C-alpha atoms as an extended CHARMM CRD file, in Angstrom:
* protein
*
       127  EXT
         1         1  UNK       CA             24.8050000000       19.4780000000       92.6050000000  PROA      1               0.0000000000
         2         2  UNK       CA             22.1000000000       17.5860000000       90.7270000000  PROA      2               0.0000000000
         3         3  UNK       CA             23.1810000000       14.7760000000       88.4560000000  PROA      3               0.0000000000
         4         4  UNK       CA             22.1650000000       14.9120000000       84.8150000000  PROA      4               0.0000000000
         5         5  UNK       CA             19.0270000000       12.9410000000       83.8090000000  PROA      5               0.0000000000
         6         6  UNK       CA             20.8950000000       10.3060000000       81.7970000000  PROA      6               0.0000000000
         7         7  UNK       CA             23.2960000000        9.5040000000       84.6410000000  PROA      7               0.0000000000
         8         8  UNK       CA             22.4400000000        6.1650000000       86.2120000000  PROA      8               0.0000000000
         9         9  UNK       CA             23.0530000000        5.0100000000       89.6700000000  PROA      9               0.0000000000
        10        10  UNK       CA             25.8670000000        2.4630000000       89.9460000000  PROA      10              0.0000000000
        11        11  UNK       CA             23.6400000000        0.1100000000       91.9250000000  PROA      11              0.0000000000
        12        12  UNK       CA             20.7750000000        0.0280000000       89.4260000000  PROA      12              0.0000000000
        13        13  UNK       CA             20.4960000000       -3.2820000000       87.4980000000  PROA      13              0.0000000000
        14        14  UNK       CA             21.5640000000       -3.1730000000       83.8770000000  PROA      14              0.0000000000
        15        15  UNK       CA             19.7360000000       -5.3370000000       81.4130000000  PROA      15              0.0000000000
        16        16  UNK       CA             22.0840000000       -7.0170000000       78.8960000000  PROA      16              0.0000000000
        17        17  UNK       CA             21.4160000000       -6.2710000000       75.2790000000  PROA      17              0.0000000000
        18        18  UNK       CA             19.7310000000       -9.0270000000       73.3200000000  PROA      18              0.0000000000
        19        19  UNK       CA             21.9350000000      -10.3490000000       70.5160000000  PROA      19              0.0000000000
        20        20  UNK       CA             20.7450000000       -9.6490000000       67.0270000000  PROA      20              0.0000000000
        21        21  UNK       CA             19.9450000000      -13.0560000000       65.5780000000  PROA      21              0.0000000000
        22        22  UNK       CA             17.7310000000      -14.0670000000       62.7150000000  PROA      22              0.0000000000
        23        23  UNK       CA             14.6160000000      -15.9080000000       63.8310000000  PROA      23              0.0000000000
        24        24  UNK       CA             14.7570000000      -19.6910000000       63.7610000000  PROA      24              0.0000000000
        25        25  UNK       CA             13.6520000000      -21.1350000000       60.4410000000  PROA      25              0.0000000000
        26        26  UNK       CA             12.9750000000      -24.8840000000       60.4390000000  PROA      26              0.0000000000
        27        27  UNK       CA             14.8130000000      -26.8360000000       57.7810000000  PROA      27              0.0000000000
        28        28  UNK       CA             12.6250000000      -27.9660000000       54.9710000000  PROA      28              0.0000000000
        29        29  UNK       CA             13.1690000000      -31.5710000000       53.9710000000  PROA      29              0.0000000000
        30        30  UNK       CA             13.0180000000      -32.2890000000       50.2580000000  PROA      30              0.0000000000
        31        31  UNK       CA              9.8550000000      -34.0380000000       49.2000000000  PROA      31              0.0000000000
        32        32  UNK       CA             11.4350000000      -37.2640000000       48.0090000000  PROA      32              0.0000000000
        33        33  UNK       CA             10.3750000000      -40.7930000000       48.7050000000  PROA      33              0.0000000000
        34        34  UNK       CA             12.3990000000      -42.7380000000       51.2570000000  PROA      34              0.0000000000
        35        35  UNK       CA             14.7400000000      -45.3200000000       49.7800000000  PROA      35              0.0000000000
        36        36  UNK       CA             12.9670000000      -48.5340000000       48.9220000000  PROA      36              0.0000000000
        37        37  UNK       CA             13.6430000000      -51.4930000000       51.1530000000  PROA      37              0.0000000000
        38        38  UNK       CA             15.0530000000      -54.5460000000       49.4690000000  PROA      38              0.0000000000
        39        39  UNK       CA             12.7740000000      -57.5610000000       49.5450000000  PROA      39              0.0000000000
        40        40  UNK       CA             13.8030000000      -60.5510000000       51.6480000000  PROA      40              0.0000000000
        41        41  UNK       CA             15.3380000000      -63.6320000000       50.0350000000  PROA      41              0.0000000000
        42        42  UNK       CA             14.6380000000      -67.3260000000       50.6630000000  PROA      42              0.0000000000
        43        43  UNK       CA             17.4700000000      -69.7670000000       51.2340000000  PROA      43              0.0000000000
        44        44  UNK       CA             16.2690000000      -73.0460000000       49.7340000000  PROA      44              0.0000000000
        45        45  UNK       CA             17.8490000000      -76.4010000000       50.5380000000  PROA      45              0.0000000000
        46        46  UNK       CA             17.6760000000      -78.9170000000       47.6730000000  PROA      46              0.0000000000
        47        47  UNK       CA             17.2090000000      -82.6570000000       48.1050000000  PROA      47              0.0000000000
        48        48  UNK       CA             19.6630000000      -85.3390000000       47.1020000000  PROA      48              0.0000000000
        49        49  UNK       CA             20.1390000000      -88.9970000000       47.9110000000  PROA      49              0.0000000000
        50        50  UNK       CA             23.5950000000      -88.5940000000       49.4400000000  PROA      50              0.0000000000
        51        51  UNK       CA             22.8210000000      -87.2330000000       52.9110000000  PROA      51              0.0000000000
        52        52  UNK       CA             21.1660000000      -88.7360000000       55.9670000000  PROA      52              0.0000000000
        53        53  UNK       CA             18.4840000000      -87.0600000000       58.0320000000  PROA      53              0.0000000000
        54        54  UNK       CA             20.9510000000      -86.6860000000       60.9070000000  PROA      54              0.0000000000
        55        55  UNK       CA             23.3980000000      -84.8600000000       58.6310000000  PROA      55              0.0000000000
        56        56  UNK       CA             20.6960000000      -82.4220000000       57.4550000000  PROA      56              0.0000000000
        57        57  UNK       CA             19.4650000000      -81.7860000000       61.0100000000  PROA      57              0.0000000000
        58        58  UNK       CA             23.0170000000      -81.1700000000       62.2780000000  PROA      58              0.0000000000
        59        59  UNK       CA             23.8450000000      -78.8640000000       59.3600000000  PROA      59              0.0000000000
        60        60  UNK       CA             20.6800000000      -76.8020000000       59.8760000000  PROA      60              0.0000000000
        61        61  UNK       CA             21.4710000000      -76.4770000000       63.5750000000  PROA      61              0.0000000000
        62        62  UNK       CA             25.1000000000      -75.4870000000       62.9550000000  PROA      62              0.0000000000
        63        63  UNK       CA             24.4750000000      -72.9410000000       60.2000000000  PROA      63              0.0000000000
        64        64  UNK       CA             21.0560000000      -71.5360000000       61.1320000000  PROA      64              0.0000000000
        65        65  UNK       CA             20.6710000000      -72.4510000000       64.7960000000  PROA      65              0.0000000000
        66        66  UNK       CA             17.4740000000      -74.4020000000       64.0920000000  PROA      66              0.0000000000
        67        67  UNK       CA             16.2610000000      -76.7140000000       66.8410000000  PROA      67              0.0000000000
        68        68  UNK       CA             16.3570000000      -80.4830000000       66.4390000000  PROA      68              0.0000000000
        69        69  UNK       CA             12.5610000000      -80.5900000000       65.9560000000  PROA      69              0.0000000000
        70        70  UNK       CA             12.5860000000      -77.8640000000       63.3000000000  PROA      70              0.0000000000
        71        71  UNK       CA             15.5590000000      -79.4830000000       61.5640000000  PROA      71              0.0000000000
        72        72  UNK       CA             13.7050000000      -82.7980000000       61.4900000000  PROA      72              0.0000000000
        73        73  UNK       CA             10.5830000000      -81.1590000000       59.9820000000  PROA      73              0.0000000000
        74        74  UNK       CA             12.7220000000      -79.4640000000       57.3430000000  PROA      74              0.0000000000
        75        75  UNK       CA             14.5910000000      -82.6940000000       56.5690000000  PROA      75              0.0000000000
        76        76  UNK       CA             11.2590000000      -84.4560000000       56.0770000000  PROA      76              0.0000000000
        77        77  UNK       CA              9.9700000000      -81.6710000000       53.8260000000  PROA      77              0.0000000000
        78        78  UNK       CA             13.0990000000      -81.5910000000       51.6450000000  PROA      78              0.0000000000
        79        79  UNK       CA             12.8920000000      -85.3880000000       51.3530000000  PROA      79              0.0000000000
        80        80  UNK       CA              9.1880000000      -85.2790000000       50.4000000000  PROA      80              0.0000000000
        81        81  UNK       CA              9.0800000000      -82.2330000000       48.1100000000  PROA      81              0.0000000000
        82        82  UNK       CA             12.6750000000      -81.9040000000       46.8900000000  PROA      82              0.0000000000
        83        83  UNK       CA             13.2240000000      -78.4940000000       48.4630000000  PROA      83              0.0000000000
        84        84  UNK       CA             12.5890000000      -76.5430000000       51.6450000000  PROA      84              0.0000000000
        85        85  UNK       CA             12.9400000000      -72.8990000000       52.6410000000  PROA      85              0.0000000000
        86        86  UNK       CA             15.3820000000      -72.9010000000       55.5490000000  PROA      86              0.0000000000
        87        87  UNK       CA             15.6270000000      -69.1150000000       56.0520000000  PROA      87              0.0000000000
        88        88  UNK       CA             14.2590000000      -65.8230000000       54.7600000000  PROA      88              0.0000000000
        89        89  UNK       CA             16.7910000000      -63.0220000000       55.1710000000  PROA      89              0.0000000000
        90        90  UNK       CA             18.3140000000      -60.0610000000       53.3410000000  PROA      90              0.0000000000
        91        91  UNK       CA             20.1980000000      -60.8560000000       50.1390000000  PROA      91              0.0000000000
        92        92  UNK       CA             23.7720000000      -60.6980000000       51.4480000000  PROA      92              0.0000000000
        93        93  UNK       CA             23.0020000000      -63.0410000000       54.3340000000  PROA      93              0.0000000000
        94        94  UNK       CA             21.1190000000      -65.3830000000       51.9720000000  PROA      94              0.0000000000
        95        95  UNK       CA             24.2060000000      -65.5720000000       49.7510000000  PROA      95              0.0000000000
        96        96  UNK       CA             26.3890000000      -66.3000000000       52.7780000000  PROA      96              0.0000000000
        97        97  UNK       CA             24.0540000000      -69.0500000000       54.0390000000  PROA      97              0.0000000000
        98        98  UNK       CA             23.9460000000      -70.6210000000       50.5640000000  PROA      98              0.0000000000
        99        99  UNK       CA             27.7380000000      -70.6680000000       50.4950000000  PROA      99              0.0000000000
       100       100  UNK       CA             27.8970000000      -72.1700000000       54.0000000000  PROA      100             0.0000000000
       101       101  UNK       CA             25.5290000000      -74.9770000000       53.0090000000  PROA      101             0.0000000000
       102       102  UNK       CA             27.5150000000      -75.7630000000       49.8800000000  PROA      102             0.0000000000
       103       103  UNK       CA             30.8180000000      -75.7450000000       51.7960000000  PROA      103             0.0000000000
       104       104  UNK       CA             29.5800000000      -77.6950000000       54.8210000000  PROA      104             0.0000000000
       105       105  UNK       CA             31.1290000000      -80.8850000000       53.5170000000  PROA      105             0.0000000000
       106       106  UNK       CA             30.0450000000      -84.4400000000       52.8170000000  PROA      106             0.0000000000
       107       107  UNK       CA             28.0280000000      -86.6740000000       55.0910000000  PROA      107             0.0000000000
       108       108  UNK       CA             30.5530000000      -88.6430000000       57.1920000000  PROA      108             0.0000000000
       109       109  UNK       CA             28.3290000000      -91.7390000000       56.9460000000  PROA      109             0.0000000000
       110       110  UNK       CA             28.5290000000      -91.7830000000       53.1470000000  PROA      110             0.0000000000
       111       111  UNK       CA             31.2150000000      -94.2740000000       52.0680000000  PROA      111             0.0000000000
       112       112  UNK       CA             30.9590000000      -93.9870000000       48.2730000000  PROA      112             0.0000000000
       113       113  UNK       CA             33.6100000000      -91.4250000000       47.1870000000  PROA      113             0.0000000000
       114       114  UNK       CA             31.4740000000      -90.2620000000       44.2450000000  PROA      114             0.0000000000
       115       115  UNK       CA             28.6620000000      -89.3560000000       46.6260000000  PROA      115             0.0000000000
       116       116  UNK       CA             30.8110000000      -87.4710000000       49.1360000000  PROA      116             0.0000000000
       117       117  UNK       CA             29.5680000000      -84.0060000000       48.2910000000  PROA      117             0.0000000000
       118       118  UNK       CA             27.9880000000      -81.1340000000       50.1590000000  PROA      118             0.0000000000
       119       119  UNK       CA             24.3160000000      -80.3600000000       49.9040000000  PROA      119             0.0000000000
       120       120  UNK       CA             23.1680000000      -77.7990000000       47.3980000000  PROA      120             0.0000000000
       121       121  UNK       CA             21.1210000000      -74.6760000000       47.9890000000  PROA      121             0.0000000000
       122       122  UNK       CA             19.8190000000      -71.7560000000       46.0360000000  PROA      122             0.0000000000
       123       123  UNK       CA             18.4030000000      -68.3530000000       46.8540000000  PROA      123             0.0000000000
       124       124  UNK       CA             15.2320000000      -66.7780000000       45.4650000000  PROA      124             0.0000000000
       125       125  UNK       CA             13.6280000000      -63.4140000000       45.9680000000  PROA      125             0.0000000000
       126       126  UNK       CA             10.5880000000      -63.8060000000       48.1970000000  PROA      126             0.0000000000
       127       127  UNK       CA              8.4530000000      -61.4550000000       46.1040000000  PROA      127             0.0000000000
């Protein structure tokens, strides 16, 4: 007996059917500008007559991690010009560093109780 034409041999390989899937369409990103980066902010130490150079150098090392040499240069600049930029960072960190300066405490070498205050600082946008 002759098998019908559409009968396949059991040993013949069978190709699996390809799934019906829509072709890949890349996602289209909206044509909007990326969010603007915030400008950096300067932390500015202000001069006064109540703190020694050693106090300023120690404070800058403790709060900012500045070296002794850099702290000394900054102490000289704040003494000469009345202010010095001690850091340029994003706004939240600038506000924190300003607060840390103002809460650092008085100079232990200052004996006059009216002059036992922390140093003052302000922040300004760098642009």
